[in-house]
Amino acid sequence: MAVKNPSQKNMVVSVMMSMPNFAGWELKATGDTYIFVKNGEAQQSGIINNYCAVALVMGSTEAKDPRLLGQFALAAERIEGARITYYSAFDAQGSGSEVWSSFAQTGDLSNVSQSSVDGEEQAGAIAVKVTLKPGEQKIISFAFAWDLPNDYRNKKEFKKYYVAPYDIDGWDATRIAFDALQARAQWSNKIDQWQAKITSAQNNMPGFLKT
């Protein structure tokens, strides 16, 4: 996302992203829809740093539904002059004061890295704070990735195709998020090329398939 300072004074801007930990939940069919059955017993969270980003990673060591066995990652890209802070696990059914009290006052989170908390619905958050000079604009980038490799068709278990360059056990969400931040321009260009074959005016496919 782009943040810009239209004023004549320095401006401090903070952006926070938060997400629940879905890993380890159960997915149940109710008619034509699916619902999540929440279960936080085996959930684990943590923070991983590398040279390009900081990632909040969430997973579960157990899952009643193998389709939800794996990890989720929310990564914030490092940019010059930015401060990245985090809170790895809090009770999403609580007041949220662990996150909001510090963020509302300073624009920072408390840099708490804990693996889990009590509760069926756990969540985590990560924030980026930058100082903008008058007229300055910066791009703050986040990547959300999941590594849920198990799929079932006709009562058979399969590994999803995307795992080919990654670990097949569902523990590479952070690596996928870091790769997305570094290669996003290349990936976006390849997606545009792939979709152009369908959306092209020379393609005789029905219009509803092109939208």
PDB file of C-alpha atoms in Angstrom:
ATOM      1  CA  MET A   1       0.000   0.000   0.000  1.00  0.00           C
ATOM      2  CA  ALA A   2       1.132   3.551  -0.717  1.00  0.00           C
ATOM      3  CA  VAL A   3       1.313   6.098   2.110  1.00  0.00           C
ATOM      4  CA  LYS A   4       1.923   9.775   1.342  1.00  0.00           C
ATOM      5  CA  ASN A   5       2.437  12.898   3.402  1.00  0.00           C
ATOM      6  CA  PRO A   6       0.500  15.801   1.823  1.00  0.00           C
ATOM      7  CA  SER A   7       1.394  18.223   4.622  1.00  0.00           C
ATOM      8  CA  GLN A   8       4.325  20.597   5.150  1.00  0.00           C
ATOM      9  CA  LYS A   9       5.517  18.802   8.295  1.00  0.00           C
ATOM     10  CA  ASN A  10       6.989  15.390   8.987  1.00  0.00           C
ATOM     11  CA  MET A  11       4.300  12.735   9.462  1.00  0.00           C
ATOM     12  CA  VAL A  12       4.470   9.376  11.239  1.00  0.00           C
ATOM     13  CA  VAL A  13       2.326   6.645   9.672  1.00  0.00           C
ATOM     14  CA  SER A  14       1.692   3.186  11.113  1.00  0.00           C
ATOM     15  CA  VAL A  15      -0.074   0.305   9.392  1.00  0.00           C
ATOM     16  CA  MET A  16      -1.064  -2.858  11.266  1.00  0.00           C
ATOM     17  CA  MET A  17      -2.238  -6.182   9.876  1.00  0.00           C
ATOM     18  CA  SER A  18      -3.712  -8.921  12.050  1.00  0.00           C
ATOM     19  CA  MET A  19      -5.091 -12.371  11.355  1.00  0.00           C
ATOM     20  CA  PRO A  20      -6.536 -15.376  13.175  1.00  0.00           C
ATOM     21  CA  ASN A  21      -4.743 -18.714  13.249  1.00  0.00           C
ATOM     22  CA  PHE A  22      -6.894 -21.093  11.184  1.00  0.00           C
ATOM     23  CA  ALA A  23      -4.434 -23.988  11.339  1.00  0.00           C
ATOM     24  CA  GLY A  24      -5.709 -27.005  13.231  1.00  0.00           C
ATOM     25  CA  TRP A  25      -9.364 -26.036  12.963  1.00  0.00           C
ATOM     26  CA  GLU A  26     -11.899 -28.442  11.524  1.00  0.00           C
ATOM     27  CA  LEU A  27     -13.810 -27.839   8.293  1.00  0.00           C
ATOM     28  CA  LYS A  28     -17.348 -29.237   8.303  1.00  0.00           C
ATOM     29  CA  ALA A  29     -19.893 -29.341   5.507  1.00  0.00           C
ATOM     30  CA  THR A  30     -23.395 -28.087   6.271  1.00  0.00           C
ATOM     31  CA  GLY A  31     -25.458 -28.542   3.150  1.00  0.00           C
ATOM     32  CA  ASP A  32     -23.865 -26.517   0.370  1.00  0.00           C
ATOM     33  CA  THR A  33     -21.571 -24.523   2.663  1.00  0.00           C
ATOM     34  CA  TYR A  34     -18.590 -25.155   4.940  1.00  0.00           C
ATOM     35  CA  ILE A  35     -18.053 -23.851   8.460  1.00  0.00           C
ATOM     36  CA  PHE A  36     -14.961 -23.706  10.652  1.00  0.00           C
ATOM     37  CA  VAL A  37     -15.024 -25.562  13.958  1.00  0.00           C
ATOM     38  CA  LYS A  38     -12.508 -23.640  16.052  1.00  0.00           C
ATOM     39  CA  ASN A  39      -9.863 -25.419  18.075  1.00  0.00           C
ATOM     40  CA  GLY A  40      -6.768 -23.706  19.447  1.00  0.00           C
ATOM     41  CA  GLU A  41      -5.333 -26.539  21.521  1.00  0.00           C
ATOM     42  CA  ALA A  42      -2.312 -27.410  19.359  1.00  0.00           C
ATOM     43  CA  GLN A  43      -1.747 -24.016  17.747  1.00  0.00           C
ATOM     44  CA  GLN A  44       1.673 -22.402  17.763  1.00  0.00           C
ATOM     45  CA  SER A  45       2.862 -18.963  16.666  1.00  0.00           C
ATOM     46  CA  GLY A  46       6.213 -17.254  16.287  1.00  0.00           C
ATOM     47  CA  ILE A  47       8.254 -14.532  14.612  1.00  0.00           C
ATOM     48  CA  ILE A  48      10.837 -15.152  11.899  1.00  0.00           C
ATOM     49  CA  ASN A  49      13.282 -12.486  10.713  1.00  0.00           C
ATOM     50  CA  ASN A  50      15.391 -12.413   7.594  1.00  0.00           C
ATOM     51  CA  TYR A  51      17.171  -9.748   5.588  1.00  0.00           C
ATOM     52  CA  CYS A  52      14.123  -8.807   3.499  1.00  0.00           C
ATOM     53  CA  ALA A  53      11.166  -9.119   5.897  1.00  0.00           C
ATOM     54  CA  VAL A  54       9.743  -9.979   9.306  1.00  0.00           C
ATOM     55  CA  ALA A  55       7.065 -12.660   9.404  1.00  0.00           C
ATOM     56  CA  LEU A  56       4.362 -13.666  11.832  1.00  0.00           C
ATOM     57  CA  VAL A  57       3.992 -17.417  11.371  1.00  0.00           C
ATOM     58  CA  MET A  58       1.080 -19.477  12.706  1.00  0.00           C
ATOM     59  CA  GLY A  59       0.531 -23.205  12.589  1.00  0.00           C
ATOM     60  CA  SER A  60      -0.746 -26.266  14.377  1.00  0.00           C
ATOM     61  CA  THR A  61       0.900 -29.567  15.247  1.00  0.00           C
ATOM     62  CA  GLU A  62      -2.462 -31.361  15.110  1.00  0.00           C
ATOM     63  CA  ALA A  63      -5.587 -31.114  12.986  1.00  0.00           C
ATOM     64  CA  LYS A  64      -8.835 -33.057  12.954  1.00  0.00           C
ATOM     65  CA  ASP A  65      -9.105 -32.094   9.293  1.00  0.00           C
ATOM     66  CA  PRO A  66      -5.802 -32.754   7.442  1.00  0.00           C
ATOM     67  CA  ARG A  67      -6.720 -30.017   4.947  1.00  0.00           C
ATOM     68  CA  LEU A  68      -6.056 -27.495   7.739  1.00  0.00           C
ATOM     69  CA  LEU A  69      -2.753 -28.980   8.880  1.00  0.00           C
ATOM     70  CA  GLY A  70       0.045 -26.573   8.074  1.00  0.00           C
ATOM     71  CA  GLN A  71       0.987 -22.931   8.450  1.00  0.00           C
ATOM     72  CA  PHE A  72      -0.049 -19.368   7.686  1.00  0.00           C
ATOM     73  CA  ALA A  73       2.394 -16.467   7.433  1.00  0.00           C
ATOM     74  CA  LEU A  74       1.959 -12.700   7.379  1.00  0.00           C
ATOM     75  CA  ALA A  75       5.202 -10.983   6.363  1.00  0.00           C
ATOM     76  CA  ALA A  76       6.091  -7.288   6.378  1.00  0.00           C
ATOM     77  CA  GLU A  77       8.810  -6.170   3.995  1.00  0.00           C
ATOM     78  CA  ARG A  78      11.785  -4.254   5.370  1.00  0.00           C
ATOM     79  CA  ILE A  79      12.159  -0.794   3.838  1.00  0.00           C
ATOM     80  CA  GLU A  80      14.576   1.996   4.643  1.00  0.00           C
ATOM     81  CA  GLY A  81      13.638   3.903   7.781  1.00  0.00           C
ATOM     82  CA  ALA A  82      10.778   1.578   8.748  1.00  0.00           C
ATOM     83  CA  ARG A  83      10.210   0.053  12.172  1.00  0.00           C
ATOM     84  CA  ILE A  84       8.504  -3.370  12.230  1.00  0.00           C
ATOM     85  CA  THR A  85       6.886  -4.577  15.457  1.00  0.00           C
ATOM     86  CA  TYR A  86       4.704  -7.558  16.318  1.00  0.00           C
ATOM     87  CA  TYR A  87       2.538  -9.457  18.772  1.00  0.00           C
ATOM     88  CA  SER A  88       2.651 -13.143  17.892  1.00  0.00           C
ATOM     89  CA  ALA A  89      -0.332 -14.564  19.798  1.00  0.00           C
ATOM     90  CA  PHE A  90      -3.353 -13.103  21.584  1.00  0.00           C
ATOM     91  CA  ASP A  91      -6.923 -14.189  22.326  1.00  0.00           C
ATOM     92  CA  ALA A  92      -9.027 -13.059  19.363  1.00  0.00           C
ATOM     93  CA  GLN A  93     -12.188 -13.436  21.436  1.00  0.00           C
ATOM     94  CA  GLY A  94     -10.906 -11.012  24.058  1.00  0.00           C
ATOM     95  CA  SER A  95     -10.828  -7.219  24.054  1.00  0.00           C
ATOM     96  CA  GLY A  96      -7.705  -6.960  21.905  1.00  0.00           C
ATOM     97  CA  SER A  97      -6.143  -4.580  24.417  1.00  0.00           C
ATOM     98  CA  GLU A  98      -2.805  -6.418  24.150  1.00  0.00           C
ATOM     99  CA  VAL A  99      -2.551  -5.090  20.619  1.00  0.00           C
ATOM    100  CA  TRP A 100      -4.540  -1.863  20.570  1.00  0.00           C
ATOM    101  CA  SER A 101      -3.277  -0.236  23.773  1.00  0.00           C
ATOM    102  CA  SER A 102       0.281   0.170  22.518  1.00  0.00           C
ATOM    103  CA  PHE A 103      -0.582   0.660  18.839  1.00  0.00           C
ATOM    104  CA  ALA A 104      -3.065   3.465  19.564  1.00  0.00           C
ATOM    105  CA  GLN A 105      -0.520   5.341  21.675  1.00  0.00           C
ATOM    106  CA  THR A 106       2.740   4.844  19.777  1.00  0.00           C
ATOM    107  CA  GLY A 107       1.962   3.138  16.457  1.00  0.00           C
ATOM    108  CA  ASP A 108       4.063   0.198  17.610  1.00  0.00           C
ATOM    109  CA  LEU A 109       3.220  -3.251  18.917  1.00  0.00           C
ATOM    110  CA  SER A 110       4.882  -4.655  22.029  1.00  0.00           C
ATOM    111  CA  ASN A 111       7.242  -7.136  20.300  1.00  0.00           C
ATOM    112  CA  VAL A 112       5.772 -10.051  22.228  1.00  0.00           C
ATOM    113  CA  SER A 113       6.804 -13.402  20.775  1.00  0.00           C
ATOM    114  CA  GLN A 114       4.918 -16.200  22.496  1.00  0.00           C
ATOM    115  CA  SER A 115       3.939 -19.523  21.017  1.00  0.00           C
ATOM    116  CA  SER A 116       0.325 -19.629  22.184  1.00  0.00           C
ATOM    117  CA  VAL A 117      -2.351 -18.339  24.556  1.00  0.00           C
ATOM    118  CA  ASP A 118      -5.458 -19.900  26.045  1.00  0.00           C
ATOM    119  CA  GLY A 119      -8.544 -19.785  23.874  1.00  0.00           C
ATOM    120  CA  GLU A 120     -10.156 -21.426  20.875  1.00  0.00           C
ATOM    121  CA  GLU A 121      -9.433 -18.487  18.566  1.00  0.00           C
ATOM    122  CA  GLN A 122      -5.878 -17.207  18.604  1.00  0.00           C
ATOM    123  CA  ALA A 123      -4.581 -14.364  16.479  1.00  0.00           C
ATOM    124  CA  GLY A 124      -1.434 -12.367  15.847  1.00  0.00           C
ATOM    125  CA  ALA A 125      -0.477  -8.956  14.466  1.00  0.00           C
ATOM    126  CA  ILE A 126       2.411  -7.182  12.775  1.00  0.00           C
ATOM    127  CA  ALA A 127       2.880  -3.438  12.196  1.00  0.00           C
ATOM    128  CA  VAL A 128       5.075  -1.151  10.114  1.00  0.00           C
ATOM    129  CA  LYS A 129       5.816   2.448  11.108  1.00  0.00           C
ATOM    130  CA  VAL A 130       7.482   5.022   8.860  1.00  0.00           C
ATOM    131  CA  THR A 131       8.256   8.734   9.079  1.00  0.00           C
ATOM    132  CA  LEU A 132       7.426  10.700   5.934  1.00  0.00           C
ATOM    133  CA  LYS A 133       8.933  14.021   5.001  1.00  0.00           C
ATOM    134  CA  PRO A 134       6.659  16.674   3.426  1.00  0.00           C
ATOM    135  CA  GLY A 135       5.426  15.363   0.083  1.00  0.00           C
ATOM    136  CA  GLU A 136       7.175  12.018   0.527  1.00  0.00           C
ATOM    137  CA  GLN A 137       5.539   8.722  -0.440  1.00  0.00           C
ATOM    138  CA  LYS A 138       6.545   5.203   0.539  1.00  0.00           C
ATOM    139  CA  ILE A 139       5.249   1.746  -0.295  1.00  0.00           C
ATOM    140  CA  ILE A 140       4.485  -0.584   2.627  1.00  0.00           C
ATOM    141  CA  SER A 141       4.221  -4.189   1.499  1.00  0.00           C
ATOM    142  CA  PHE A 142       2.759  -7.223   3.242  1.00  0.00           C
ATOM    143  CA  ALA A 143       2.536 -10.797   1.980  1.00  0.00           C
ATOM    144  CA  PHE A 144      -0.014 -13.295   3.257  1.00  0.00           C
ATOM    145  CA  ALA A 145       0.802 -16.937   2.501  1.00  0.00           C
ATOM    146  CA  TRP A 146      -0.498 -20.310   3.560  1.00  0.00           C
ATOM    147  CA  ASP A 147       1.027 -23.750   3.303  1.00  0.00           C
ATOM    148  CA  LEU A 148      -1.791 -26.290   3.485  1.00  0.00           C
ATOM    149  CA  PRO A 149      -0.514 -29.024   1.165  1.00  0.00           C
ATOM    150  CA  ASN A 150      -3.088 -31.764   1.748  1.00  0.00           C
ATOM    151  CA  ASP A 151      -6.047 -32.288  -0.565  1.00  0.00           C
ATOM    152  CA  TYR A 152      -8.580 -35.068  -0.967  1.00  0.00           C
ATOM    153  CA  ARG A 153     -10.372 -36.170  -4.115  1.00  0.00           C
ATOM    154  CA  ASN A 154     -12.390 -39.355  -4.553  1.00  0.00           C
ATOM    155  CA  LYS A 155     -11.330 -40.517  -1.093  1.00  0.00           C
ATOM    156  CA  LYS A 156      -7.636 -40.257  -2.024  1.00  0.00           C
ATOM    157  CA  GLU A 157      -5.039 -37.946  -0.507  1.00  0.00           C
ATOM    158  CA  PHE A 158      -2.979 -35.701  -2.768  1.00  0.00           C
ATOM    159  CA  LYS A 159      -0.287 -33.082  -2.296  1.00  0.00           C
ATOM    160  CA  LYS A 160      -1.078 -29.787  -4.016  1.00  0.00           C
ATOM    161  CA  TYR A 161       1.014 -28.799  -7.020  1.00  0.00           C
ATOM    162  CA  TYR A 162       2.473 -25.636  -5.468  1.00  0.00           C
ATOM    163  CA  VAL A 163       4.553 -27.692  -3.004  1.00  0.00           C
ATOM    164  CA  ALA A 164       6.900 -28.848  -5.783  1.00  0.00           C
ATOM    165  CA  PRO A 165       9.670 -26.337  -4.857  1.00  0.00           C
ATOM    166  CA  TYR A 166       8.854 -26.403  -1.152  1.00  0.00           C
ATOM    167  CA  ASP A 167       8.647 -28.812   1.767  1.00  0.00           C
ATOM    168  CA  ILE A 168       5.632 -31.140   1.419  1.00  0.00           C
ATOM    169  CA  ASP A 169       4.793 -31.244   5.138  1.00  0.00           C
ATOM    170  CA  GLY A 170       3.157 -27.823   5.408  1.00  0.00           C
ATOM    171  CA  TRP A 171       5.872 -25.871   7.228  1.00  0.00           C
ATOM    172  CA  ASP A 172       7.011 -23.478   4.499  1.00  0.00           C
ATOM    173  CA  ALA A 173       4.474 -20.644   4.726  1.00  0.00           C
ATOM    174  CA  THR A 174       7.163 -18.165   5.761  1.00  0.00           C
ATOM    175  CA  ARG A 175       9.414 -19.115   2.875  1.00  0.00           C
ATOM    176  CA  ILE A 176       6.494 -18.722   0.451  1.00  0.00           C
ATOM    177  CA  ALA A 177       5.713 -15.256   1.875  1.00  0.00           C
ATOM    178  CA  PHE A 178       9.357 -14.158   1.623  1.00  0.00           C
ATOM    179  CA  ASP A 179       9.525 -15.452  -1.957  1.00  0.00           C
ATOM    180  CA  ALA A 180       6.326 -13.544  -2.794  1.00  0.00           C
ATOM    181  CA  LEU A 181       7.764 -10.253  -1.545  1.00  0.00           C
ATOM    182  CA  GLN A 182      11.000 -10.678  -3.469  1.00  0.00           C
ATOM    183  CA  ALA A 183       9.517 -12.023  -6.710  1.00  0.00           C
ATOM    184  CA  ARG A 184       6.152 -10.249  -6.789  1.00  0.00           C
ATOM    185  CA  ALA A 185       6.878  -8.245  -9.945  1.00  0.00           C
ATOM    186  CA  GLN A 186       7.963 -11.361 -11.814  1.00  0.00           C
ATOM    187  CA  TRP A 187       5.006 -13.401 -10.524  1.00  0.00           C
ATOM    188  CA  SER A 188       2.551 -10.621 -11.400  1.00  0.00           C
ATOM    189  CA  ASN A 189       3.937 -10.400 -14.939  1.00  0.00           C
ATOM    190  CA  LYS A 190       3.614 -14.160 -15.438  1.00  0.00           C
ATOM    191  CA  ILE A 191       0.031 -14.095 -14.148  1.00  0.00           C
ATOM    192  CA  ASP A 192      -0.797 -11.263 -16.583  1.00  0.00           C
ATOM    193  CA  GLN A 193       0.687 -13.268 -19.462  1.00  0.00           C
ATOM    194  CA  TRP A 194      -1.250 -16.370 -18.447  1.00  0.00           C
ATOM    195  CA  GLN A 195      -4.556 -14.509 -18.094  1.00  0.00           C
ATOM    196  CA  ALA A 196      -4.038 -12.618 -21.350  1.00  0.00           C
ATOM    197  CA  LYS A 197      -4.517 -15.893 -23.218  1.00  0.00           C
ATOM    198  CA  ILE A 198      -8.046 -16.028 -21.816  1.00  0.00           C
ATOM    199  CA  THR A 199      -9.020 -12.346 -21.757  1.00  0.00           C
ATOM    200  CA  SER A 200      -7.646 -11.560 -25.213  1.00  0.00           C
ATOM    201  CA  ALA A 201     -10.174 -10.200 -27.723  1.00  0.00           C
ATOM    202  CA  GLN A 202      -9.016 -12.922 -30.118  1.00  0.00           C
ATOM    203  CA  ASN A 203     -10.175 -15.594 -27.665  1.00  0.00           C
ATOM    204  CA  ASN A 204     -13.615 -16.869 -28.644  1.00  0.00           C
ATOM    205  CA  MET A 205     -14.508 -18.077 -25.150  1.00  0.00           C
ATOM    206  CA  PRO A 206     -17.796 -16.707 -23.682  1.00  0.00           C
ATOM    207  CA  GLY A 207     -17.498 -13.384 -21.885  1.00  0.00           C
ATOM    208  CA  PHE A 208     -18.526 -14.761 -18.494  1.00  0.00           C
ATOM    209  CA  LEU A 209     -15.415 -16.978 -18.542  1.00  0.00           C
ATOM    210  CA  LYS A 210     -13.172 -13.947 -19.061  1.00  0.00           C
ATOM    211  CA  THR A 211     -14.327 -11.962 -16.040  1.00  0.00           C
TER     212      THR A 211
END
